[in-house]
C-alpha positions as a Python dict, from the first residue, in 0.01 Angstrom:
ca = {
    (1, 'M'): (0, 0, 0),
    (2, 'D'): (331, 176, -68),
    (3, 'S'): (610, -49, 55),
    (4, 'T'): (843, 243, 127),
    (5, 'T'): (593, 409, 360),
    (6, 'N'): (527, 78, 528),
    (7, 'S'): (894, 21, 595),
    (8, 'Q'): (921, 368, 747),
    (9, 'R'): (641, 295, 989),
    (10, 'R'): (759, -46, 1102),
    (11, 'P'): (1136, -57, 1045),
    (12, 'F'): (1331, -377, 1076),
    (13, 'S'): (1480, -415, 1420),
    (14, 'I'): (1703, -670, 1587),
    (15, 'K'): (1555, -849, 1886),
    (16, 'L'): (1798, -829, 2176),
    (17, 'W'): (1602, -1060, 2404),
    (18, 'P'): (1618, -1338, 2507),
    (19, 'P'): (1993, -1401, 2521),
    (20, 'S'): (2120, -1732, 2386),
    (21, 'E'): (2207, -2017, 2621),
    (22, 'S'): (2575, -1972, 2542),
    (23, 'T'): (2554, -1601, 2633),
    (24, 'R'): (2395, -1690, 2966),
    (25, 'Q'): (2668, -1946, 3038),
    (26, 'V'): (2939, -1689, 2961),
    (27, 'L'): (2776, -1450, 3209),
    (28, 'V'): (2766, -1722, 3477),
    (29, 'Q'): (3139, -1779, 3425),
    (30, 'R'): (3211, -1405, 3459),
    (31, 'L'): (3007, -1388, 3777),
    (32, 'T'): (3195, -1689, 3915),
    (33, 'N'): (3526, -1519, 3841),
    (34, 'N'): (3411, -1203, 4019),
    (35, 'L'): (3321, -1405, 4327),
    (36, 'T'): (3654, -1591, 4343),
    (37, 'S'): (3915, -1346, 4209),
    (38, 'N'): (4105, -1085, 4406),
    (39, 'S'): (3923, -749, 4429),
    (40, 'I'): (3840, -470, 4675),
    (41, 'F'): (3527, -661, 4777),
    (42, 'T'): (3685, -1005, 4819),
    (43, 'Q'): (3970, -848, 5016),
    (44, 'K'): (3718, -690, 5253),
    (45, 'Y'): (3452, -963, 5276),
    (46, 'G'): (3640, -1273, 5161),
    (47, 'A'): (3642, -1470, 4835),
    (48, 'L'): (3411, -1765, 4777),
    (49, 'N'): (3546, -2106, 4691),
    (50, 'K'): (3486, -2226, 4337),
    (51, 'E'): (3193, -2454, 4419),
    (52, 'E'): (3011, -2192, 4625),
    (53, 'A'): (3084, -1923, 4365),
    (54, 'E'): (2944, -2133, 4079),
    (55, 'E'): (2629, -2208, 4276),
    (56, 'N'): (2571, -1843, 4360),
    (57, 'A'): (2655, -1729, 4007),
    (58, 'K'): (2390, -1960, 3863),
    (59, 'K'): (2133, -1832, 4113),
    (60, 'I'): (2220, -1469, 4036),
    (61, 'E'): (2191, -1519, 3660),
    (62, 'D'): (1870, -1718, 3690),
    (63, 'I'): (1694, -1460, 3910),
    (64, 'A'): (1814, -1171, 3690),
    (65, 'F'): (1700, -1353, 3375),
    (66, 'N'): (1353, -1425, 3517),
    (67, 'T'): (1313, -1065, 3637),
    (68, 'A'): (1410, -927, 3295),
    (69, 'N'): (1197, -1184, 3114),
    (70, 'E'): (893, -1074, 3314),
    (71, 'Q'): (954, -718, 3195),
    (72, 'Y'): (991, -836, 2836),
    (73, 'D'): (661, -1027, 2864),
    (74, 'R'): (497, -703, 2978),
    (75, 'E'): (639, -521, 2673),
    (76, 'P'): (610, -771, 2386),
    (77, 'D'): (638, -503, 2119),
    (78, 'G'): (978, -381, 2242),
    (79, 'D'): (1314, -483, 2094),
    (80, 'G'): (1428, -624, 2427),
    (81, 'G'): (1671, -342, 2501),
    (82, 'A'): (1502, -257, 2830),
    (83, 'A'): (1508, -623, 2932),
    (84, 'V'): (1882, -647, 2857),
    (85, 'Q'): (1949, -337, 3068),
    (86, 'L'): (1743, -475, 3356),
    (87, 'Y'): (1919, -814, 3322),
    (88, 'A'): (2259, -649, 3363),
    (89, 'K'): (2140, -423, 3646),
    (90, 'E'): (1992, -713, 3845),
    (91, 'C'): (2308, -921, 3798),
    (92, 'S'): (2523, -636, 3931),
    (93, 'K'): (2294, -578, 4228),
    (94, 'L'): (2277, -944, 4328),
    (95, 'L'): (2650, -993, 4273),
    (96, 'L'): (2722, -711, 4518),
    (97, 'E'): (2486, -866, 4774),
    (98, 'V'): (2667, -1201, 4756),
    (99, 'L'): (3009, -1037, 4777),
    (100, 'K'): (2908, -840, 5087),
    (101, 'R'): (2757, -1151, 5245),
    (102, 'G'): (3089, -1328, 5209),
    (103, 'P'): (3174, -1700, 5191),
    (104, 'A'): (3011, -1991, 5374),
    (105, 'A'): (2654, -1865, 5323),
    (106, 'K'): (2380, -2116, 5389),
    (107, 'E'): (2283, -2302, 5074),
    (108, 'E'): (1914, -2258, 5129),
    (109, 'E'): (1933, -1878, 5154),
    (110, 'E'): (1740, -1721, 4868),
    (111, 'L'): (1863, -1424, 4666),
    (112, 'A'): (1520, -1300, 4570),
    (113, 'S'): (1425, -1008, 4790),
    (114, 'D'): (1065, -910, 4744),
    (115, 'K'): (877, -1234, 4696),
    (116, 'D'): (804, -1511, 4941),
    (117, 'T'): (1004, -1791, 4784),
    (118, 'S'): (1075, -1974, 5106),
    (119, 'S'): (1124, -2345, 5046),
    (120, 'E'): (871, -2405, 5319),
    (121, 'T'): (585, -2241, 5131),
    (122, 'F'): (681, -2236, 4761),
    (123, 'F'): (751, -2554, 4566),
    (124, 'D'): (894, -2487, 4221),
    (125, 'I'): (1023, -2734, 3961),
    (126, 'S'): (1040, -2484, 3674),
    (127, 'K'): (1400, -2369, 3712),
    (128, 'D'): (1578, -2653, 3537),
    (129, 'Q'): (1582, -2717, 3163),
    (130, 'R'): (1250, -2775, 2989),
    (131, 'A'): (1188, -3148, 2977),
    (132, 'F'): (938, -3432, 2958),
    (133, 'I'): (886, -3615, 3286),
    (134, 'E'): (738, -3957, 3346),
    (135, 'A'): (644, -4152, 3658),
    (136, 'E'): (990, -4230, 3800),
    (137, 'E'): (1121, -3875, 3772),
    (138, 'A'): (793, -3738, 3906),
    (139, 'E'): (835, -3954, 4217),
    (140, 'N'): (1175, -3796, 4283),
    (141, 'L'): (1079, -3440, 4191),
    (142, 'L'): (760, -3430, 4395),
    (143, 'R'): (893, -3614, 4703),
    (144, 'P'): (914, -3296, 4919),
    (145, 'L'): (540, -3246, 4871),
    (146, 'K'): (477, -3582, 5043),
    (147, 'E'): (661, -3491, 5362),
    (148, 'P'): (422, -3487, 5661),
    (149, 'G'): (348, -3142, 5801),
    (150, 'N'): (485, -2951, 5501),
    (151, 'C'): (365, -2590, 5464),
    (152, 'Y'): (354, -2555, 5087),
    (153, 'T'): (89, -2304, 4978),
    (154, 'K'): (219, -2236, 4628),
    (155, 'I'): (324, -2482, 4357),
    (156, 'C'): (480, -2420, 4018),
    (157, 'F'): (491, -2715, 3776),
    (158, 'S'): (573, -2497, 3476),
    (159, 'N'): (840, -2585, 3219),
    (160, 'R'): (796, -2962, 3272),
    (161, 'S'): (578, -3169, 3041),
    (162, 'F'): (380, -3422, 3244),
    (163, 'G'): (302, -3755, 3084),
    (164, 'L'): (17, -3976, 3199),
    (165, 'G'): (238, -4171, 3440),
    (166, 'A'): (374, -3853, 3598),
    (167, 'A'): (20, -3713, 3631),
    (168, 'R'): (-91, -4025, 3818),
    (169, 'V'): (200, -3983, 4056),
    (170, 'A'): (104, -3619, 4113),
    (171, 'E'): (-267, -3691, 4161),
    (172, 'P'): (-270, -3822, 4522),
    (173, 'I'): (-9, -3565, 4622),
    (174, 'L'): (-224, -3278, 4495),
    (175, 'V'): (-530, -3425, 4664),
    (176, 'S'): (-342, -3425, 4996),
    (177, 'L'): (-233, -3063, 4947),
    (178, 'K'): (-547, -2902, 4812),
    (179, 'D'): (-674, -2782, 5148),
    (180, 'Q'): (-359, -2573, 5201),
    (181, 'L'): (-279, -2458, 4847),
    (182, 'K'): (-340, -2093, 4763),
    (183, 'E'): (-154, -2061, 4431),
    (184, 'A'): (-115, -2311, 4147),
    (185, 'D'): (101, -2246, 3841),
    (186, 'L'): (31, -2513, 3580),
    (187, 'S'): (157, -2310, 3286),
    (188, 'D'): (341, -2495, 3009),
    (189, 'F'): (303, -2838, 3171),
    (190, 'I'): (179, -3052, 2877),
    (191, 'A'): (403, -2925, 2596),
    (192, 'G'): (462, -3171, 2313),
    (193, 'R'): (212, -3430, 2437),
    (194, 'P'): (-41, -3588, 2199),
    (195, 'E'): (-384, -3431, 2236),
    (196, 'A'): (-548, -3739, 2392),
    (197, 'E'): (-274, -3774, 2655),
    (198, 'A'): (-267, -3401, 2727),
    (199, 'L'): (-643, -3390, 2782),
    (200, 'E'): (-628, -3686, 3020),
    (201, 'V'): (-342, -3525, 3214),
    (202, 'M'): (-545, -3204, 3244),
    (203, 'N'): (-848, -3399, 3364),
    (204, 'I'): (-637, -3569, 3632),
    (205, 'F'): (-494, -3240, 3762),
    (206, 'S'): (-836, -3074, 3748),
    (207, 'A'): (-1004, -3350, 3949),
    (208, 'A'): (-719, -3361, 4203),
    (209, 'L'): (-741, -2987, 4272),
    (210, 'E'): (-1121, -2963, 4257),
    (211, 'G'): (-1250, -2798, 4573),
    (212, 'S'): (-924, -2623, 4659),
    (213, 'V'): (-956, -2258, 4759),
    (214, 'L'): (-708, -2094, 4524),
    (215, 'K'): (-626, -1726, 4506),
    (216, 'S'): (-414, -1759, 4193),
    (217, 'L'): (-435, -2001, 3898),
    (218, 'N'): (-204, -1991, 3597),
    (219, 'L'): (-290, -2214, 3299),
    (220, 'S'): (-90, -2014, 3041),
    (221, 'N'): (119, -2159, 2758),
    (222, 'N'): (-86, -2477, 2727),
    (223, 'A'): (-259, -2551, 2396),
    (224, 'L'): (-601, -2565, 2558),
    (225, 'G'): (-860, -2475, 2298),
    (226, 'E'): (-1217, -2549, 2399),
    (227, 'K'): (-1139, -2913, 2487),
    (228, 'G'): (-859, -2809, 2721),
    (229, 'V'): (-1071, -2544, 2892),
    (230, 'R'): (-1343, -2802, 2952),
    (231, 'A'): (-1085, -3053, 3078),
    (232, 'F'): (-1018, -2806, 3359),
    (233, 'G'): (-1391, -2764, 3413),
    (234, 'A'): (-1408, -2938, 3753),
    (235, 'L'): (-1133, -2716, 3892),
    (236, 'L'): (-1266, -2393, 3741),
    (237, 'K'): (-1624, -2454, 3854),
    (238, 'S'): (-1513, -2516, 4212),
    (239, 'Q'): (-1332, -2183, 4249),
    (240, 'S'): (-1512, -1902, 4431),
    (241, 'C'): (-1218, -1703, 4574),
    (242, 'L'): (-991, -1659, 4271),
    (243, 'E'): (-806, -1327, 4273),
    (244, 'E'): (-573, -1396, 3979),
    (245, 'L'): (-637, -1593, 3659),
    (246, 'Y'): (-382, -1623, 3377),
    (247, 'L'): (-488, -1766, 3039),
    (248, 'M'): (-211, -1644, 2806),
    (249, 'N'): (-105, -1812, 2484),
    (250, 'N'): (-364, -2089, 2518),
    (251, 'G'): (-506, -2102, 2166),
    (252, 'I'): (-839, -1985, 2303),
    (253, 'S'): (-1087, -1943, 2022),
    (254, 'E'): (-1441, -1808, 2023),
    (255, 'E'): (-1576, -2142, 2151),
    (256, 'A'): (-1307, -2173, 2417),
    (257, 'A'): (-1377, -1817, 2537),
    (258, 'R'): (-1743, -1909, 2578),
    (259, 'A'): (-1636, -2212, 2781),
    (260, 'V'): (-1425, -1989, 3008),
    (261, 'C'): (-1724, -1764, 3066),
    (262, 'E'): (-1947, -2064, 3136),
    (263, 'L'): (-1710, -2255, 3367),
    (264, 'I'): (-1602, -1975, 3601),
    (265, 'P'): (-1910, -1921, 3816),
    (266, 'S'): (-1769, -1658, 4048),
    (267, 'T'): (-1535, -1371, 3968),
    (268, 'E'): (-1646, -1138, 4244),
    (269, 'K'): (-1297, -1139, 4399),
    (270, 'L'): (-1100, -1145, 4073),
    (271, 'K'): (-832, -873, 4066),
    (272, 'V'): (-605, -993, 3783),
    (273, 'L'): (-721, -1135, 3448),
    (274, 'H'): (-456, -1186, 3179),
    (275, 'F'): (-577, -1307, 2843),
    (276, 'H'): (-280, -1232, 2616),
    (277, 'N'): (-199, -1386, 2276),
    (278, 'N'): (-509, -1589, 2196),
    (279, 'M'): (-725, -1615, 1882),
    (280, 'T'): (-1039, -1496, 2051),
    (281, 'G'): (-1178, -1260, 1787),
    (282, 'D'): (-1490, -1050, 1826),
    (283, 'E'): (-1726, -1330, 1928),
    (284, 'G'): (-1482, -1456, 2190),
    (285, 'A'): (-1436, -1102, 2317),
    (286, 'L'): (-1811, -1084, 2378),
    (287, 'A'): (-1777, -1384, 2611),
    (288, 'I'): (-1471, -1241, 2788),
    (289, 'S'): (-1652, -910, 2830),
    (290, 'E'): (-1911, -1097, 3038),
    (291, 'V'): (-1636, -1223, 3268),
    (292, 'V'): (-1506, -865, 3297),
    (293, 'R'): (-1855, -734, 3368),
    (294, 'R'): (-1887, -983, 3655),
    (295, 'S'): (-1552, -875, 3806),
    (296, 'P'): (-1624, -553, 3996),
    (297, 'V'): (-1289, -543, 4184),
    (298, 'L'): (-1071, -610, 3877),
    (299, 'E'): (-743, -417, 3902),
    (300, 'D'): (-529, -559, 3620),
    (301, 'F'): (-683, -658, 3284),
    (302, 'R'): (-473, -772, 2989),
    (303, 'C'): (-639, -868, 2660),
    (304, 'S'): (-356, -799, 2415),
    (305, 'S'): (-290, -973, 2082),
    (306, 'T'): (-627, -1150, 2076),
    (307, 'R'): (-753, -1060, 1725),
    (308, 'V'): (-1032, -845, 1864),
    (309, 'G'): (-1195, -601, 1623),
    (310, 'S'): (-1445, -321, 1656),
    (311, 'E'): (-1746, -521, 1782),
    (312, 'G'): (-1547, -705, 2047),
    (313, 'G'): (-1362, -387, 2139),
    (314, 'V'): (-1688, -202, 2199),
    (315, 'A'): (-1815, -488, 2419),
    (316, 'L'): (-1495, -498, 2625),
    (317, 'S'): (-1494, -120, 2662),
    (318, 'E'): (-1852, -116, 2784),
    (319, 'A'): (-1779, -398, 3030),
    (320, 'L'): (-1482, -205, 3170),
    (321, 'E'): (-1716, 69, 3291),
    (322, 'S'): (-1806, -155, 3586),
    (323, 'C'): (-1440, -204, 3688),
    (324, 'T'): (-1390, 109, 3894),
    (325, 'N'): (-1080, -28, 4073),
    (326, 'L'): (-878, -77, 3755),
    (327, 'K'): (-508, 9, 3792),
    (328, 'K'): (-359, -150, 3482),
    (329, 'L'): (-520, -189, 3137),
    (330, 'D'): (-347, -358, 2841),
    (331, 'L'): (-538, -391, 2512),
    (332, 'R'): (-238, -374, 2277),
    (333, 'D'): (-224, -523, 1931),
    (334, 'N'): (-594, -552, 1847),
    (335, 'M'): (-780, -385, 1558),
    (336, 'L'): (-1032, -208, 1780),
    (337, 'G'): (-1070, 95, 1554),
    (338, 'V'): (-1219, 438, 1611),
    (339, 'E'): (-1562, 331, 1739),
    (340, 'A'): (-1418, 109, 2012),
    (341, 'G'): (-1171, 383, 2103),
    (342, 'V'): (-1452, 632, 2151),
    (343, 'T'): (-1647, 377, 2357),
    (344, 'L'): (-1339, 313, 2572),
    (345, 'S'): (-1306, 687, 2632),
    (346, 'K'): (-1649, 681, 2795),
    (347, 'A'): (-1534, 415, 3043),
    (348, 'L'): (-1203, 581, 3135),
    (349, 'P'): (-1348, 854, 3361),
    (350, 'K'): (-1453, 573, 3598),
    (351, 'H'): (-1092, 458, 3637),
    (352, 'V'): (-954, 714, 3879),
    (353, 'D'): (-693, 467, 4014),
    (354, 'L'): (-545, 383, 3674),
    (355, 'V'): (-164, 372, 3685),
    (356, 'E'): (-69, 200, 3357),
    (357, 'I'): (-253, 201, 3024),
    (358, 'Y'): (-129, 24, 2710),
    (359, 'L'): (-325, 115, 2395),
    (360, 'S'): (-67, 61, 2120),
    (361, 'Y'): (-153, -82, 1777),
    (362, 'L'): (-531, -46, 1811),
    (363, 'N'): (-600, 152, 1492),
    (364, 'L'): (-744, 438, 1696),
    (365, 'E'): (-656, 710, 1442),
    (366, 'D'): (-694, 1076, 1539),
    (367, 'E'): (-1059, 1057, 1640),
    (368, 'G'): (-1013, 765, 1877),
    (369, 'A'): (-686, 900, 2015),
    (370, 'I'): (-838, 1243, 2084),
    (371, 'A'): (-1136, 1086, 2263),
    (372, 'V'): (-908, 871, 2480),
    (373, 'A'): (-668, 1157, 2555),
    (374, 'N'): (-949, 1393, 2654),
    (375, 'A'): (-1098, 1129, 2885),
    (376, 'L'): (-764, 1047, 3046),
    (377, 'K'): (-688, 1413, 3105),
    (378, 'E'): (-986, 1434, 3339),
    (379, 'S'): (-918, 1103, 3519),
    (380, 'A'): (-629, 882, 3635),
    (381, 'P'): (-435, 1154, 3822),
    (382, 'S'): (-160, 907, 3917),
    (383, 'L'): (-99, 766, 3568),
    (384, 'E'): (262, 644, 3532),
    (385, 'V'): (263, 465, 3196),
    (386, 'L'): (91, 585, 2877),
    (387, 'E'): (139, 388, 2553),
    (388, 'M'): (-39, 476, 2229),
    (389, 'A'): (213, 363, 1966),
    (390, 'G'): (116, 258, 1615),
    (391, 'N'): (-228, 422, 1597),
    (392, 'D'): (-192, 645, 1286),
    (393, 'I'): (-202, 953, 1511),
    (394, 'T'): (-114, 1280, 1332),
    (395, 'A'): (-30, 1629, 1451),
    (396, 'D'): (-404, 1709, 1441),
    (397, 'A'): (-445, 1504, 1761),
    (398, 'A'): (-134, 1650, 1926),
    (399, 'P'): (-311, 1932, 2120),
    (400, 'S'): (-537, 1683, 2300),
    (401, 'I'): (-255, 1438, 2365),
    (402, 'A'): (-27, 1715, 2489),
    (403, 'A'): (-297, 1848, 2723),
    (404, 'C'): (-342, 1499, 2865),
    (405, 'I'): (33, 1456, 2915),
    (406, 'A'): (64, 1795, 3084),
    (407, 'A'): (-191, 1684, 3343),
    (408, 'K'): (-5, 1359, 3422),
    (409, 'Q'): (269, 1473, 3658),
    (410, 'H'): (341, 1117, 3779),
    (411, 'L'): (426, 996, 3428),
    (412, 'I'): (727, 763, 3417),
    (413, 'K'): (701, 620, 3066),
    (414, 'L'): (551, 767, 2748),
    (415, 'N'): (532, 571, 2421),
    (416, 'L'): (394, 739, 2110),
    (417, 'A'): (614, 556, 1858),
    (418, 'E'): (510, 461, 1503),
    (419, 'N'): (265, 746, 1451),
    (420, 'E'): (276, 1055, 1227),
    (421, 'L'): (317, 1336, 1478),
    (422, 'K'): (602, 1499, 1285),
    (423, 'D'): (780, 1807, 1427),
    (424, 'E'): (460, 1996, 1498),
    (425, 'G'): (315, 1724, 1721),
    (426, 'T'): (651, 1637, 1877),
    (427, 'I'): (715, 1996, 1986),
    (428, 'Q'): (369, 2014, 2144),
    (429, 'V'): (436, 1690, 2334),
    (430, 'S'): (776, 1827, 2439),
    (431, 'N'): (619, 2145, 2570),
    (432, 'A'): (372, 1938, 2771),
    (433, 'L'): (662, 1755, 2937),
    (434, 'E'): (861, 2067, 3013),
    (435, 'E'): (690, 2172, 3337),
    (436, 'G'): (725, 1927, 3624),
    (437, 'H'): (729, 1559, 3525),
    (438, 'T'): (1014, 1498, 3767),
    (439, 'L'): (954, 1119, 3763),
    (440, 'L'): (986, 1080, 3385),
    (441, 'K'): (1228, 803, 3286),
    (442, 'E'): (1152, 698, 2928),
    (443, 'V'): (1007, 855, 2613),
    (444, 'D'): (965, 670, 2283),
    (445, 'M'): (890, 883, 1975),
    (446, 'S'): (1047, 650, 1720),
    (447, 'T'): (918, 649, 1361),
    (448, 'N'): (712, 967, 1368),
    (449, 'F'): (858, 1150, 1064),
    (450, 'I'): (1042, 1380, 1307),
    (451, 'R'): (1305, 1615, 1166),
    (452, 'R'): (1582, 1815, 1326),
    (453, 'A'): (1367, 2073, 1508),
    (454, 'G'): (1137, 1824, 1677),
    (455, 'A'): (1420, 1593, 1780),
    (456, 'R'): (1630, 1877, 1917),
    (457, 'H'): (1344, 2029, 2118),
    (458, 'L'): (1242, 1693, 2267),
    (459, 'A'): (1603, 1615, 2360),
    (460, 'Q'): (1646, 1955, 2528),
    (461, 'V'): (1337, 1894, 2741),
    (462, 'V'): (1401, 1538, 2861),
    (463, 'I'): (1772, 1590, 2936),
    (464, 'Q'): (1663, 1829, 3212),
    (465, 'K'): (1478, 1553, 3403),
    (466, 'S'): (1698, 1435, 3689),
    (467, 'G'): (1591, 1070, 3679),
    (468, 'F'): (1554, 1036, 3302),
    (469, 'M'): (1694, 714, 3155),
    (470, 'L'): (1611, 666, 2785),
    (471, 'L'): (1497, 866, 2481),
    (472, 'K'): (1406, 666, 2169),
    (473, 'I'): (1380, 864, 1844),
    (474, 'N'): (1506, 607, 1595),
    (475, 'G'): (1343, 556, 1254),
    (476, 'N'): (1279, 927, 1191),
    (477, 'I'): (1404, 1167, 919),
    (478, 'I'): (1646, 1377, 1121),
    (479, 'S'): (1922, 1544, 920),
    (480, 'D'): (2285, 1460, 989),
    (481, 'D'): (2330, 1801, 1152),
    (482, 'G'): (2024, 1732, 1365),
    (483, 'I'): (2169, 1397, 1477),
    (484, 'D'): (2491, 1572, 1575),
    (485, 'E'): (2294, 1830, 1777),
    (486, 'V'): (2098, 1563, 1962),
    (487, 'K'): (2413, 1366, 2040),
    (488, 'A'): (2575, 1685, 2169),
    (489, 'I'): (2281, 1739, 2405),
    (490, 'F'): (2338, 1388, 2545),
    (491, 'K'): (2717, 1419, 2542),
    (492, 'K'): (2747, 1372, 2919),
    (493, 'S'): (2491, 1089, 2927),
    (494, 'P'): (2516, 898, 2594),
    (495, 'D'): (2347, 589, 2742),
    (496, 'M'): (2026, 791, 2778),
    (497, 'L'): (1994, 822, 2399),
    (498, 'G'): (1868, 516, 2215),
    (499, 'S'): (2007, 387, 1886),
    (500, 'L'): (1977, 610, 1580),
    (501, 'D'): (2092, 355, 1324),
    (502, 'E'): (1755, 345, 1146),
    (503, 'N'): (1718, 720, 1108),
    (504, 'D'): (1684, 826, 743),
    (505, 'P'): (1824, 1176, 686),
    (506, 'E'): (1721, 1150, 319),
    (507, 'G'): (1361, 1061, 401),
    (508, 'G'): (1227, 1418, 392),
    (509, 'D'): (1112, 1631, 100),
    (510, 'D'): (1350, 1755, -164),
    (511, 'D'): (1348, 2106, -17),
    (512, 'E'): (1547, 1982, 282),
    (513, 'E'): (1835, 1898, 50),
    (514, 'S'): (1849, 2261, -61),
    (515, 'G'): (1855, 2387, 296),
    (516, 'E'): (1497, 2515, 295),
    (517, 'G'): (1379, 2219, 504),
    (518, 'E'): (1599, 2300, 800),
    (519, 'A'): (1516, 2671, 777),
    (520, 'N'): (1148, 2581, 793),
    (521, 'E'): (1214, 2351, 1089),
    (522, 'D'): (1386, 2627, 1283),
    (523, 'E'): (1097, 2862, 1207),
    (524, 'L'): (847, 2599, 1328),
    (525, 'E'): (1039, 2544, 1651),
    (526, 'S'): (1061, 2919, 1709),
    (527, 'K'): (685, 2955, 1669),
    (528, 'M'): (592, 2655, 1882),
    (529, 'K'): (847, 2627, 2161),
    (530, 'N'): (657, 2877, 2374),
    (531, 'L'): (319, 2731, 2292),
    (532, 'E'): (126, 2678, 2614),
    (533, 'V'): (-60, 2351, 2655),
    (534, 'S'): (-406, 2416, 2790),
    (535, 'Q'): (-553, 2172, 3039),
    (536, 'E'): (-899, 2317, 2983),
    (537, 'E'): (-1147, 2207, 2723),
}
């Protein structure tokens, strides 16, 4: 494979997320200063003392970091730029809330607004630094759970590695709580433990919680494998009301996937199944497809980065036909190929409630992309997120994709990066976005061999959207004059234009150097800017 072409398709990029610990500490200090120093807000509402300001600053930063990190987890292929923006936005919002609340606020008041994190119902030990815990520390940490008459319905033991002694301390406590627990987060709770100890810890927790009636169970970020899955067998087999199951980054192989299928007897109420970043492969996907097939009310299915190929992709796609309530589908970063893409297109008409679909890096090519686009055009009227990056899609597929986009008037985010749409395809996509699309906030057309005409036309369309936030067109072959034109279009809102540092103005054909390239671009734009996108077959 030509290394130059490869570098054009997947350019080097700097990861902006997560921030370093020192960066987070600097932000906490700045927040503390804002809460204690003289300003319009502190003059009106009062300044906090240093101790209270530091406490609130840490809470603000922690909540903002977790909110942004959740977004980054949802978009693992991004550079983290969106997470950084959200991090800053949340910090500003929460800082203003604390300033307006003024000094002498009650310590137990929570800053989080939309989740029930009341200390009376949610017990969480994940906020401090990641650490091993043994029996003595477990006694201290878990003491609130032993208080008579407590109302805890949700526990989070994530980010702490339980040794055998700590697990034995937790065992009777969990037994006493299991009749009232509704949610259990046991993600990342055996990190760094020897296999034998980790398996025994998992067996202890599983037995202690066996028979509980959980709505949500999170076992992510534990090196389970088949042995680990079976260690949780008693707990899994006893669950008949699960609505959410998270098995992300668990090292789940083909055998482990079969164990999951075997040990979960009832998924009739399952609404969320996340199975990200495992080594499942095609055979494992066949087992997971059985779980999906038995989950008729599934609303959110994530099976990204699981090494699934064509056979497994076909099985999953066929199983999804039974999930008529699906709202969010994420199959990113699997080599499904054309056949699985076509099979998926046959399931999509059943998903009328679909709001978000992530199909990037699936090797769909034009045939698979056209099949999916045509199916989506006739279904999912409320679609808000459409991602099909990195699928070797060319301008030949652009008419179908454009017709699909034109029909999606609720679209908020569109990602077609790392394809080969060029100017011809980009202008057709731009035309599809021109009418309506008042909710559009983000478009990513990076690395599509786009020149001046395509970039200019796309910029002229999205700048007209009142709520638009970000256009990404980096990694293309836009001339220097074209870059200047795009920047001029965004002159009043430069933050809405993503970085252009990886654009290669010399990446086009030799005729562009003689001026013929840009003349041809202008002619192409002139011919295509009034092209109507048909929503009919």
